[in-house]
Amino acid sequence: MKEIKSLAVTGAQWGDEGKGKIVDYLASRAGVVARYQGGNNAGHTVVIGEETFKMHHLPVGVLYPGVICILGSGMVINPQVLIEELEGLHARGIDTSQLYISDRAHVILPFHQALDQGEEEMRKEKKIGTTGLGIGPAYADKAYRRGIRMMDLVERKRFASRLEEILPLQNRYLQQVYGHPGFNSSEILDCYLPLGERLSSLVTDTSLLIHHSLERGDRIIFEGSQGAFLDLDHGTYPYVTSSSTTAGGVCSGLGIGPRSIKEILGVIKAYTTRVGEGPFPTEETGEVGEKMRQRGAEYGTTTGRPRRCGWFDAVMGRYSARINGYTGWAVTKLDVLTGLEKIKIAVSYFCSGGHQMEQFPASLEELYDCRAEYQELPGWEEDITGARSLEELPPEACRYLEAIEELTGVRALLISTGPEREQTIVTCNDII
Ligand code: GDP
Ligand code: IMO
Ligand code: MG
């Protein structure tokens, strides 16, 4: 096997860190871009000149002609949304002929969406704040060993027989627990079989494709969705998504071994945001948070919900660096902090019981109870969106980046100062 040239790019906070922008920036050098988890709950934005692309299912590498794009086994796929996304790109002149979908990826069906929405309604004030797209129930069916996979969807007889097994159970649950009328199997078949037919030529053993790419020595980017604190195992459970968002998920989600990942880049915003419910130790509900939301246009790409905003949290940064094994940061949206007189970074948490925490706790009670302890740094006034090197940044912005590096123990290899491709500072030319 030739030298491995692969890079995992994962979100280090609660999602929306700017993974789309960073993967797009790096993908010009890649031969393959592969997604390994999540579904259309993701919303990855890419801005190229006057054009904006919002990807939900597709890896952002699809915007480069010739780049092989993969939807891996660890994903859950809504075929209807995927086809709409493809058609939207075709209408804009984008060629997607290099796209492949894992035969082992699971399918999101209408009852998953109904279950997701029913569950959220029933939880009332304890709701998770999901995207309502059926992600959790589709992963739950996979874990229950009764999910329907892409290889089933594209085989008329197999799809019909798998649906006959699962639908009566799901209907009974929907009717008895949520008072939902349930779904008719022939209506689902009528709608989904043509979708399966349209996608069938793309469905293949994508682990084998990646294996061949690694053997050829292609550059491969593994594109993460969501973020470390939404990871099913390591996030702020139960306020998480239902997949493995961290670098560990790359292997299980694509069918490759751990030695196939060379570098791991954590995408981290220069402040913190969260969509949906759950603890958020550095949240700013007042004027500062509103300023971040307006200046950073912090509204969900998928649901349009206003994102909750707060200061950068180095306790979170350290934790996500540990659980992902980051070899570098891509710090994004530094420009959004321009004009703030003082900028704060959380360095530890202080609990009402009187103890200090340097490490991110598992307990929701502790997270709700704790108060973030801050280090304060001077802000800057200069517009930094045109900066292309560290030397062009004001000294206060450099000091802020250094503080992030020191407090998290990870070097900033990329700094993003605006949504566009070229609004990027590179401190290391050998990222991939
Ligand atoms: P993702 O889900 O991690 O890909 O992030 P989203 O696309 O959901 O949200 C990030 C938003 O910030 C998008 O609207 C991007 O266009 C935008 N963005 C990315 N990097 C920067 C940056 O450095 N500065 C500014 N101002 N916006 C950015
Ligand atoms: P990208 O890839 C931000 C959040 C939802 C909710 C929780 C569970 O754009 O960063 P789900 O529908 O996944 O069961 O919802 O996870 N969430 C995201 N938040 N960015 C995302 O994706 C998200 N995907 C899911 O808001 O709190
Ligand atoms: Mg997003």
Coordinates of C-alpha atoms and ligand atoms in Angstrom, one line a residue:
M1 CA 0.0 0.0 0.0
K2 CA 1.2 3.5 -0.8
E3 CA 1.7 6.2 1.8
I4 CA -1.7 7.0 3.4
K5 CA -2.9 10.6 2.7
S6 CA -6.1 10.8 4.5
L7 CA -7.7 13.4 6.7
A8 CA -10.7 13.2 9.0
V9 CA -12.5 16.6 9.5
T10 CA -14.9 16.5 12.4
G11 CA -16.9 19.1 14.3
A12 CA -15.5 19.8 17.8
Q13 CA -18.5 21.5 19.4
W14 CA -22.3 21.1 18.9
G15 CA -22.3 21.1 15.1
D16 CA -22.4 24.0 12.6
E17 CA -18.7 24.8 13.2
G18 CA -18.1 25.4 9.5
K19 CA -17.2 21.9 8.4
G20 CA -18.7 22.5 5.0
K21 CA -16.5 25.6 4.4
I22 CA -13.3 23.8 5.6
V23 CA -13.9 20.5 3.7
D24 CA -14.7 22.6 0.6
Y25 CA -11.4 24.5 1.0
L26 CA -9.4 21.3 1.3
A27 CA -11.3 19.2 -1.2
S28 CA -9.5 20.8 -4.3
R29 CA -6.6 18.5 -3.3
A30 CA -8.7 15.4 -2.6
G31 CA -9.5 12.4 -4.8
V32 CA -12.2 11.2 -2.5
V33 CA -14.6 12.8 0.0
A34 CA -16.6 10.4 2.1
R35 CA -19.3 11.0 4.7
Y36 CA -19.4 8.3 7.5
Q37 CA -22.4 9.1 9.7
G38 CA -25.6 11.1 10.1
G39 CA -28.2 11.9 7.5
N40 CA -30.0 14.9 6.3
N41 CA -29.9 16.4 9.8
A42 CA -26.6 17.8 8.6
G43 CA -26.5 21.2 6.9
H44 CA -23.1 22.1 5.5
T45 CA -22.9 25.5 3.8
V46 CA -20.4 26.3 1.0
V47 CA -20.1 29.8 -0.4
I48 CA -18.4 30.1 -3.8
G49 CA -18.5 33.7 -5.0
E50 CA -22.1 34.7 -5.4
E51 CA -23.3 31.1 -5.0
T52 CA -24.3 29.4 -1.8
F53 CA -24.7 25.6 -1.6
K54 CA -26.4 23.8 1.4
M55 CA -25.6 20.1 1.6
H56 CA -27.7 17.8 3.7
H57 CA -26.8 14.3 2.4
L58 CA -24.0 14.9 0.0
P59 CA -20.3 15.4 0.9
V60 CA -19.3 18.9 -0.1
G61 CA -16.6 17.4 -2.4
V62 CA -19.3 16.9 -5.0
L63 CA -18.8 20.5 -6.0
Y64 CA -15.4 19.6 -7.5
P65 CA -15.6 17.7 -10.8
G66 CA -13.8 14.4 -10.7
V67 CA -13.8 14.0 -6.9
I68 CA -15.3 10.6 -5.9
C69 CA -18.0 11.2 -3.3
I70 CA -19.2 8.5 -0.9
L71 CA -22.2 8.1 1.4
G72 CA -20.9 5.5 3.9
S73 CA -22.5 2.5 5.7
G74 CA -22.7 4.5 8.9
M75 CA -25.2 6.9 7.4
V76 CA -29.0 7.0 7.3
I77 CA -30.4 8.1 4.0
N78 CA -33.7 9.7 3.0
P79 CA -33.8 8.7 -0.7
Q80 CA -36.4 11.4 -1.5
V81 CA -34.3 14.2 0.0
L82 CA -31.1 12.8 -1.6
I83 CA -32.7 12.8 -5.1
E84 CA -34.0 16.3 -4.5
E85 CA -30.5 17.4 -3.5
L86 CA -29.0 15.8 -6.6
E87 CA -31.6 17.4 -8.9
G88 CA -31.0 20.8 -7.3
L89 CA -27.3 20.4 -8.1
H90 CA -27.9 19.2 -11.6
A91 CA -30.1 22.2 -12.2
R92 CA -27.1 24.4 -11.2
G93 CA -24.8 22.6 -13.6
I94 CA -23.0 20.4 -11.1
D95 CA -21.9 17.0 -12.3
T96 CA -22.5 14.3 -9.7
S97 CA -21.5 11.2 -11.7
Q98 CA -18.8 10.3 -9.2
L99 CA -21.2 9.6 -6.4
Y100 CA -21.5 6.2 -4.6
I101 CA -23.8 5.1 -1.8
S102 CA -23.0 2.2 0.5
D103 CA -25.3 -0.8 0.1
R104 CA -25.2 -1.2 3.9
A105 CA -26.4 2.4 4.7
H106 CA -29.8 2.5 6.3
V107 CA -32.9 4.0 4.8
I108 CA -35.0 6.7 6.6
L109 CA -38.7 5.9 5.9
P110 CA -41.8 8.0 6.6
F111 CA -42.6 6.2 9.8
H112 CA -39.2 7.2 11.2
Q113 CA -40.1 10.8 10.8
A114 CA -43.5 10.3 12.4
L115 CA -41.9 8.5 15.3
D116 CA -39.3 11.3 15.8
Q117 CA -42.0 14.0 15.8
G118 CA -44.3 11.9 18.0
E119 CA -41.6 11.3 20.6
E120 CA -40.6 14.9 20.7
E121 CA -44.2 16.0 21.3
M122 CA -44.6 13.5 24.0
R123 CA -41.5 14.6 25.8
K124 CA -43.0 18.1 26.1
E125 CA -40.5 20.4 28.1
K126 CA -38.0 17.5 28.1
K127 CA -37.8 17.4 24.3
I128 CA -34.4 17.0 22.7
G129 CA -35.0 19.6 20.0
T130 CA -34.3 17.1 17.2
T131 CA -34.4 18.1 13.5
G132 CA -37.6 16.0 13.3
L133 CA -36.2 14.2 10.2
G134 CA -36.4 10.6 11.6
I135 CA -32.7 10.3 12.3
G136 CA -33.0 8.7 15.8
P137 CA -35.7 6.2 14.9
A138 CA -33.8 5.1 11.8
Y139 CA -30.7 4.4 13.9
A140 CA -32.8 2.8 16.5
D141 CA -34.2 0.3 14.0
K142 CA -30.7 -0.4 12.8
A143 CA -29.7 -1.2 16.4
Y144 CA -32.9 -3.2 16.8
R145 CA -31.7 -5.3 13.8
R146 CA -34.9 -4.5 11.8
G147 CA -33.7 -1.6 9.7
I148 CA -34.0 -1.5 5.9
R149 CA -30.8 -0.9 4.0
M150 CA -30.0 0.6 0.7
M151 CA -29.4 -2.8 -0.8
D152 CA -33.0 -3.7 0.2
L153 CA -34.5 -0.5 -1.2
V154 CA -33.0 -1.3 -4.7
E155 CA -34.4 -4.9 -4.8
R156 CA -38.2 -4.8 -5.3
K157 CA -38.9 -8.1 -3.7
R158 CA -36.6 -7.7 -0.8
F159 CA -37.9 -4.2 0.0
A160 CA -41.5 -5.4 -0.1
S161 CA -40.8 -8.3 2.2
R162 CA -38.7 -6.2 4.7
L163 CA -41.4 -3.6 4.8
E164 CA -44.1 -6.3 5.5
E165 CA -42.0 -7.4 8.5
I166 CA -41.4 -4.0 10.0
L167 CA -44.5 -1.8 9.1
P168 CA -47.1 -3.6 11.2
L169 CA -45.0 -3.2 14.3
Q170 CA -44.3 0.5 13.6
N171 CA -47.9 1.1 12.8
R172 CA -49.0 -0.5 16.1
Y173 CA -46.6 1.7 18.0
L174 CA -47.5 4.9 16.1
Q175 CA -51.3 4.2 16.6
Q176 CA -51.2 3.1 20.2
V177 CA -48.6 5.5 21.6
Y178 CA -49.0 8.6 19.5
G179 CA -52.5 8.3 18.1
H180 CA -51.0 8.5 14.6
P181 CA -53.1 6.8 11.8
G182 CA -50.1 4.8 10.6
F183 CA -48.8 4.1 7.1
N184 CA -50.1 2.0 4.2
S185 CA -47.5 -0.4 2.8
S186 CA -48.6 -0.1 -0.8
E187 CA -48.3 3.7 -0.6
I188 CA -44.8 3.4 0.7
L189 CA -43.9 0.9 -2.0
D190 CA -45.4 3.0 -4.7
C191 CA -43.4 6.0 -3.6
Y192 CA -40.1 4.3 -2.6
L193 CA -39.6 1.7 -5.3
P194 CA -39.1 4.3 -8.1
L195 CA -36.7 6.1 -5.8
G196 CA -34.7 2.9 -5.3
E197 CA -34.6 2.3 -9.0
R198 CA -33.2 5.8 -9.6
L199 CA -30.5 5.3 -7.1
S200 CA -29.7 1.7 -7.8
S201 CA -26.7 2.3 -10.1
L202 CA -25.0 4.3 -7.3
V203 CA -25.4 1.6 -4.6
T204 CA -22.3 -0.4 -4.1
D205 CA -19.7 -1.7 -1.6
T206 CA -18.2 1.6 -0.7
S207 CA -15.7 0.2 1.8
L208 CA -14.1 -1.6 -1.2
L209 CA -14.0 1.7 -3.2
I210 CA -12.1 3.4 -0.4
H211 CA -9.8 0.4 0.0
H212 CA -8.9 0.7 -3.7
S213 CA -8.4 4.5 -3.3
L214 CA -6.1 4.0 -0.3
E215 CA -4.1 1.5 -2.4
R216 CA -3.8 4.0 -5.2
G217 CA -2.5 6.6 -2.8
D218 CA -5.4 9.0 -3.4
R219 CA -6.0 11.8 -1.0
I220 CA -9.1 11.1 1.0
I221 CA -11.2 13.4 3.3
F222 CA -13.6 11.9 5.8
E223 CA -16.3 14.5 6.3
G224 CA -17.9 14.6 9.7
S225 CA -21.4 15.8 10.4
Q226 CA -22.7 17.2 13.7
G227 CA -20.1 17.6 16.4
A228 CA -18.3 15.9 19.3
F229 CA -20.9 17.0 21.9
L230 CA -23.7 15.5 19.8
D231 CA -21.9 12.2 19.6
L232 CA -24.1 9.3 20.9
D233 CA -21.4 7.9 23.2
H234 CA -19.4 11.0 24.2
G235 CA -21.8 13.9 23.8
T236 CA -24.2 15.6 26.3
Y237 CA -26.4 12.5 26.4
P238 CA -29.4 12.4 25.9
Y239 CA -29.2 15.8 24.1
V240 CA -27.2 14.3 21.3
T241 CA -27.8 12.8 17.8
S242 CA -27.8 9.1 17.3
S243 CA -24.5 8.4 15.5
S244 CA -20.8 8.4 16.2
T245 CA -19.7 11.9 15.1
T246 CA -16.2 11.7 16.3
A247 CA -13.1 10.4 14.5
G248 CA -13.7 6.9 15.8
G249 CA -16.9 6.8 13.8
V250 CA -14.9 7.1 10.5
C251 CA -13.7 3.5 10.8
S252 CA -17.0 1.9 11.7
G253 CA -19.0 4.2 9.4
L254 CA -16.9 3.5 6.3
G255 CA -15.6 0.0 6.8
I256 CA -11.9 0.8 7.1
G257 CA -9.2 0.2 9.8
P258 CA -7.9 2.9 12.2
R259 CA -4.5 2.9 10.5
S260 CA -6.2 4.3 7.4
I261 CA -6.7 7.7 9.1
K262 CA -3.6 9.8 9.0
E263 CA -4.5 13.3 10.2
I264 CA -7.5 14.5 12.2
L265 CA -8.6 18.1 11.9
G266 CA -11.1 19.5 14.4
V267 CA -13.3 22.3 13.2
I268 CA -14.0 24.7 16.0
K269 CA -15.7 28.1 16.0
A270 CA -14.0 31.0 17.7
Y271 CA -17.1 31.0 20.0
T272 CA -19.7 28.4 20.7
T273 CA -23.2 27.7 19.3
R274 CA -25.8 25.0 19.9
V275 CA -29.2 24.2 18.2
G276 CA -31.8 22.3 20.2
E277 CA -32.0 21.7 23.9
G278 CA -29.4 20.6 26.4
P279 CA -26.7 22.1 28.7
F280 CA -24.4 24.9 27.4
P281 CA -22.1 26.2 30.2
T282 CA -20.8 29.3 28.3
E283 CA -24.2 30.3 26.8
E284 CA -24.8 34.1 26.6
T285 CA -28.6 34.7 26.5
G286 CA -28.2 38.6 26.6
E287 CA -26.7 41.2 24.3
V288 CA -23.4 39.5 23.6
G289 CA -25.1 36.3 22.5
E290 CA -27.5 38.3 20.3
K291 CA -24.5 40.1 18.7
M292 CA -22.8 36.8 17.9
R293 CA -26.1 35.4 16.4
Q294 CA -26.6 38.5 14.2
R295 CA -23.0 38.9 13.1
G296 CA -22.4 35.2 12.6
A297 CA -25.9 34.6 11.0
E298 CA -26.4 31.9 13.5
Y299 CA -29.6 30.3 12.2
G300 CA -29.9 26.6 11.5
T301 CA -29.0 25.5 7.9
T302 CA -31.5 22.6 8.1
T303 CA -34.3 23.9 10.4
G304 CA -33.8 27.7 10.4
R305 CA -33.9 27.7 14.2
P306 CA -31.9 30.5 15.9
R307 CA -28.7 29.0 17.3
R308 CA -27.9 29.5 21.0
C309 CA -24.6 31.4 21.3
G310 CA -21.8 31.8 23.9
W311 CA -18.1 32.2 24.5
F312 CA -15.4 29.8 23.4
D313 CA -15.1 26.9 25.9
A314 CA -11.6 25.5 26.4
V315 CA -12.9 22.7 28.6
M316 CA -14.9 21.5 25.7
G317 CA -12.0 22.0 23.3
R318 CA -9.7 19.9 25.5
Y319 CA -12.4 17.2 25.7
S320 CA -13.1 17.0 22.0
A321 CA -9.3 17.0 21.3
R322 CA -9.0 14.0 23.6
I323 CA -11.9 12.0 22.2
N324 CA -11.0 12.7 18.6
G325 CA -7.2 12.7 18.8
Y326 CA -6.9 15.9 16.9
T327 CA -3.7 16.7 15.0
G328 CA -4.8 20.3 14.4
W329 CA -7.6 22.8 14.6
A330 CA -9.4 24.7 11.9
V331 CA -10.6 27.7 13.9
T332 CA -13.6 29.3 12.1
K333 CA -15.6 32.5 12.2
L334 CA -12.9 34.5 13.9
D335 CA -14.2 37.6 12.0
V336 CA -17.5 37.4 14.0
L337 CA -15.7 38.5 17.2
T338 CA -14.4 41.7 15.6
G339 CA -15.6 44.8 17.5
L340 CA -15.9 43.2 20.9
E341 CA -14.0 45.1 23.5
K342 CA -13.2 42.0 25.6
I343 CA -13.3 38.4 24.6
K344 CA -13.8 35.6 27.1
I345 CA -12.6 32.0 27.1
A346 CA -13.9 29.5 29.6
V347 CA -10.9 27.7 31.2
S348 CA -12.7 25.6 33.9
Y349 CA -16.1 25.1 35.5
F350 CA -16.9 25.9 39.1
C351 CA -19.6 23.8 40.7
S352 CA -22.0 24.9 43.5
G353 CA -20.6 22.1 45.7
G354 CA -17.4 24.2 45.7
H355 CA -15.2 22.1 43.4
Q356 CA -13.4 23.2 40.3
M357 CA -13.6 21.0 37.1
E358 CA -11.0 21.1 34.4
Q359 CA -12.5 18.2 32.5
F360 CA -15.9 18.0 30.8
P361 CA -18.3 16.0 33.0
A362 CA -20.7 13.3 31.9
S363 CA -23.4 14.4 34.3
L364 CA -26.1 16.7 33.0
E365 CA -26.8 17.9 36.6
E366 CA -23.2 19.1 37.0
L367 CA -23.3 20.7 33.6
Y368 CA -26.5 22.6 34.4
D369 CA -25.2 23.5 37.9
C370 CA -21.7 24.7 37.0
R371 CA -20.6 28.2 36.2
A372 CA -17.9 28.7 33.6
E373 CA -14.7 30.5 34.9
Y374 CA -13.2 32.8 32.3
Q375 CA -10.0 34.2 31.2
E376 CA -10.5 37.7 29.5
L377 CA -8.6 38.9 26.5
P378 CA -8.6 42.2 24.7
G379 CA -10.6 42.3 21.5
W380 CA -9.8 44.1 18.2
E381 CA -11.6 46.6 16.0
E382 CA -10.0 45.9 12.6
D383 CA -11.9 44.1 9.8
I384 CA -10.0 40.8 9.4
T385 CA -12.0 39.3 6.5
G386 CA -9.3 40.1 4.1
A387 CA -6.4 38.7 6.1
R388 CA -4.5 35.9 4.3
S389 CA -1.7 35.3 6.8
L390 CA -1.2 35.5 10.6
E391 CA 0.9 38.7 10.1
E392 CA -2.1 40.4 8.6
L393 CA -4.2 39.8 11.8
P394 CA -4.3 42.3 14.6
P395 CA -2.0 41.3 17.5
E396 CA -5.0 40.8 19.8
A397 CA -6.5 38.2 17.3
C398 CA -3.2 36.4 17.3
R399 CA -3.1 36.4 21.1
Y400 CA -6.6 35.0 21.1
L401 CA -5.6 32.1 18.8
E402 CA -2.6 31.4 20.9
A403 CA -4.7 31.2 24.0
I404 CA -7.0 28.7 22.2
E405 CA -3.9 26.6 21.3
E406 CA -2.4 26.8 24.8
L407 CA -5.6 26.0 26.6
T408 CA -6.5 23.0 24.3
G409 CA -3.0 21.7 23.5
V410 CA -3.8 21.7 19.7
R411 CA -2.2 23.9 17.0
A412 CA -4.4 26.0 14.7
L413 CA -3.5 24.9 11.2
L414 CA -6.3 26.8 9.4
I415 CA -8.1 30.0 10.4
S416 CA -11.3 31.0 8.7
T417 CA -12.1 34.7 8.5
G418 CA -15.2 34.6 6.4
P419 CA -17.6 32.1 4.6
E420 CA -15.8 32.2 1.2
R421 CA -13.1 29.8 0.1
E422 CA -10.3 32.3 -0.1
Q423 CA -11.1 33.8 3.3
T424 CA -8.8 31.3 4.9
I425 CA -5.4 31.5 6.6
V426 CA -3.2 28.5 6.4
T427 CA -0.4 28.0 8.9
C428 CA 0.7 24.6 7.6
N429 CA 0.7 23.7 4.0
D430 CA 0.8 20.0 4.5
I431 CA -2.7 19.4 5.9
I432 CA -3.6 16.9 3.1
Ligands
GDP1 P1 -21.3 23.1 9.2 O1 -22.6 22.4 9.5 O2 -20.3 22.7 10.2 O3 -20.8 22.8 7.8 O4 -21.6 24.6 9.4 P2 -22.9 25.4 8.8 O5 -22.7 25.5 7.3 O6 -24.2 24.8 9.3 O7 -22.8 26.8 9.5 C1 -21.6 27.6 9.4 C2 -22.1 28.9 8.8 O8 -21.0 29.9 8.9 C3 -22.3 28.9 7.3 O9 -23.3 29.8 7.0 C4 -21.0 29.3 6.7 O10 -21.1 29.8 5.4 C5 -20.5 30.3 7.7 N1 -19.0 30.4 7.8 C6 -18.1 29.4 7.8 N2 -16.9 29.9 8.1 C7 -17.1 31.2 8.4 C8 -16.2 32.2 8.8 O11 -15.0 32.0 9.0 N3 -16.8 33.5 9.0 C9 -18.1 33.7 8.8 N4 -18.5 34.9 9.0 N5 -18.9 32.8 8.4 C10 -18.4 31.5 8.2
IMO2 P1 -24.2 19.8 11.1 O1 -23.6 18.6 10.4 C1 -26.2 21.3 14.6 C2 -28.9 18.5 16.8 C3 -30.4 18.8 16.8 C4 -30.7 18.2 18.1 C5 -29.8 17.0 18.2 C6 -30.6 15.7 17.8 O2 -24.8 20.8 10.2 O3 -23.3 20.3 12.1 P2 -31.3 14.7 15.4 O4 -32.3 15.3 14.4 O5 -30.0 14.6 14.9 O6 -31.8 13.5 16.1 O7 -31.2 15.9 16.6 O8 -28.8 17.2 17.3 N1 -28.3 18.5 15.4 C7 -27.5 19.4 14.9 N2 -27.1 20.6 15.4 N3 -25.7 20.9 13.5 C8 -26.1 19.7 13.0 O9 -25.5 19.2 11.8 C9 -27.0 18.9 13.7 N4 -27.6 17.7 13.4 C10 -28.4 17.5 14.5 O10 -30.6 20.2 16.8 O11 -30.3 19.1 19.2
MG3 MG -24.6 22.8 9.8

